Amino acid sequence: MDPIFSKFLNLDKEKQQRVLNAALKEFARKGYDDASTIEIAKEAGISKGLLFHYFNTKKDLFLFLYDYSMKIIKTEYFDMVNTKDKDIFVRLRQVYLLKIELIHKHPWLFQFSAVSTDSKEVKKELESRKLEMESIGYGKMFEDIDESKFKEGVDVEKAKNIIFWAIGGYANKIIEEAKVSELEEPDYDKILEEFDAYLDILKVWAYN
Amino acid sequence: MDPIFSKFLNLDKEKQQRVLNAALKEFARKGYDDASTIEIAKEAGISKGLLFHYFNTKKDLFLFLYDYSMKIIKTEYFDMVNTKDKDIFVRLRQVYLLKIELIHKHPWLFQFSAVSTDSKEVKKELESRKLEMESIGYGKMFEDIDESKFKEGVDVEKAKNIIFWAIGGYANKIIEEAKVSELEEPDYDKILEEFDAYLDILKVWAYN
Amino acid sequence: MDPIFSKFLNLDKEKQQRVLNAALKEFARKGYDDASTIEIAKEAGISKGLLFHYFNTKKDLFLFLYDYSMKIIKTEYFDMVNTKDKDIFVRLRQVYLLKIELIHKHPWLFQFSAVSTDSKEVKKELESRKLEMESIGYGKMFEDIDESKFKEGVDVEKAKNIIFWAIGGYANKIIEEAKVSELEEPDYDKILEEFDAYLDILKVWAYN
Amino acid sequence: MDPIFSKFLNLDKEKQQRVLNAALKEFARKGYDDASTIEIAKEAGISKGLLFHYFNTKKDLFLFLYDYSMKIIKTEYFDMVNTKDKDIFVRLRQVYLLKIELIHKHPWLFQFSAVSTDSKEVKKELESRKLEMESIGYGKMFEDIDESKFKEGVDVEKAKNIIFWAIGGYANKIIEEAKVSELEEPDYDKILEEFDAYLDILKVWAYN
DNA sequence: AATGAATGAGCCTTCATTCAT
DNA sequence: TATGAATGAAGGCTCATTCAT
């Protein structure tokens, strides 16, 4: 029973989720340095002392969340992409759907994963994690794409980038809009329809 | 002499710049909440007391900077775009060149303008500013574009978005790379060349 | 079963000893305020909750230990001194041997009994105990000493004090040396020999 | 103006003394770990924040006090002993008078200098200071004593120890009594008279 | 009886802000 | 105008104590 974080991991799943979501949200919103542990405890409905009983330090809590997030992103996102589909648009559609689903399940996950800090202590720990992550980055998601379908004479690398950035731009727009209307459930059907429209335009352009 | 910030605005321009740049840099780097007023004062070469003599509170200083930034972005960026060029690619190239120039003159300006905070006080003030900004947002930059050149049957609004996002994606990539190699002066010629290559691809795709 | 501490006193002696020694050690080492209850529980091999089940509060535990220590010091030290020996040096030698024996049996006892605190709560309680202790203090150990052997014209009270302090100084030196070499068993024979040498010098001086 | 502690050292002497005495007292009473900075600030009549403005950390404050104490003990105690007097009793009387004077001027100085800590950080710093101190320890105070006056056949080293311990015992008795009657000014004349009486007894004993 | 999760007061420290000079 | 000493609220963390099991 004494491995690290075992106190937390032995909790019932519901309480774990409450704490994780509260922490994810606070760190995602304010960044490491400015996030308040007492705010996390309040949001999770537990006492300050208990939070430290589980995680010892703010830093340990943050790094636990980081590992937890990376694991989810890997297993429920990167690893789920079916690379049998060689067509970049089919692949992208898949990726996008997975991401929507994941955001639905873990609203603060992606924002958390982009959080930064000035704490040298934390930075150092993060660096060492980055090495492991390199092998599972976004690059993998777009490996083994069928390039024969692209218009002739085009720099395929650049073409793929354009498509990737355009889709990313659309995703950001959706996220931005979701932030504004905060608590309303987004209309996923409408979004998907619009997404497909963008994919179609790009497909017509990029392919012969 | 009683308008707010008059104490600051009556300083000689050189000192004003020193203070503004110091503040812009600190807020851009650390965000509102984690920025340190004494760090700003030190970097500007004035005392903490004097900084508060000029601006009263950290919040007021931040909002002053915000307004100052928006004004620069408006007058030296948005307003400078020559809308005589109706071709979206010509227009985009113009916008991009202006942005590079502006970053050169005010290195922390755009990073500052993207800074976030969790201080409810500040958030509220920012909201009210956003309304004013809507009228001068990026939208204006792409008004009055010649849509006749686009491939037939394409949703032009979506097409423009795609082009915008793709270019934005490229810009972000450049900024990311600049952050990594910190102090080295970027090779603007090479960047512009690559930028033009992306524009060309998009032009071939989008136009007939 | 309702007298205070009855829960503890009903335990088997072995467990009682484990708890007492753990607490004695912790308080002796760190003083009242800085001693850690969980450390005591760990060292005793019981849970934090159980420790409080036995003693209610840290303060009560401390005062219980204090009373326990005083009782031991009285019964196994003060009361053991055979006042039949009227010669101060014979008496002192006896006292010293008893003390060595007691330290051997209860290594933390004397250090504990010298522990201090700033907790006003505890101080007040200690004060009231001091009154009771006065009747059994070191004074008693040197009652009924044959003063006829001392050099004439000497203030015997002062002479006894000198002898007492000198011996005390030697004892402290030994304890200091024991602390430095921590775990090594002291060479009691050598110490006793040296002790006797000091007694001899004093005897030659003080007596005719 | 930027050498460390300059903020504190530039204060008027009266305020410095108030802070030093408050800190000395608190550390002397409770030891490093349990001393409370807020208590020090309160006793000194300043705010918590200001104390840290002067000293940055509790540790730095403690080490500053340590250095300050050692310097005083060296310059106003060890260095003041006139080693021209070879007679141990004359020397001891001198030392004792100096100590009384010093305790009068700095009531908590000697108690502070004996304070201990569990903080490894502080312990380490203290170790390095101890090396410097070795050269100025008590040993020096009793160098170059005329041993020809002692009774023949006596182990002079042991004899000196006895005298030293006896005098130390008397000093402790006086300090204990002073603690009990807290604020009353001790009757120095009476103490000195008694002290001389003890010295006389020892002299008669030890010398031919 | 026995455990250890849970609480909250209190500690050291930082920092925006005020104020005497 | 200009300085930096001074304040106190708030943050991370510890620990005696309570309580459900």
PDB file of C-alpha atoms (C1' of nucleotides) in Angstrom, chain D residues 7 15 47-50 53-54, chain F residues 4-11:
ATOM      1  CA  LYS D   7      18.568  47.051   5.177  1.00  0.00           C
ATOM      2  CA  LYS D  15      15.450  49.652  16.565  1.00  0.00           C
ATOM      3  CA  SER D  47       5.251  43.738  11.267  1.00  0.00           C
ATOM      4  CA  LYS D  48       5.866  40.248  10.040  1.00  0.00           C
ATOM      5  CA  GLY D  49       6.537  41.562   6.560  1.00  0.00           C
ATOM      6  CA  LEU D  50       9.194  43.952   7.763  1.00  0.00           C
ATOM      7  CA  HIS D  53      12.210  42.637   4.485  1.00  0.00           C
ATOM      8  CA  TYR D  54      15.290  42.822   6.703  1.00  0.00           C
TER       9      TYR D  54
ATOM     10  C1'  DG F   4      11.941  52.275  -0.044  1.00  0.00           C
ATOM     11  C1'  DA F   5      10.423  51.066   4.644  1.00  0.00           C
ATOM     12  C1'  DA F   6       6.293  49.177   6.403  1.00  0.00           C
ATOM     13  C1'  DT F   7       1.948  46.558   6.322  1.00  0.00           C
ATOM     14  C1'  DG F   8      -1.150  42.575   6.031  1.00  0.00           C
ATOM     15  C1'  DA F   9      -3.646  39.415   3.203  1.00  0.00           C
ATOM     16  C1'  DA F  10      -2.952  35.151   1.024  1.00  0.00           C
ATOM     17  C1'  DG F  11      -0.381  30.993  -0.426  1.00  0.00           C
TER      18       DG F  11
END
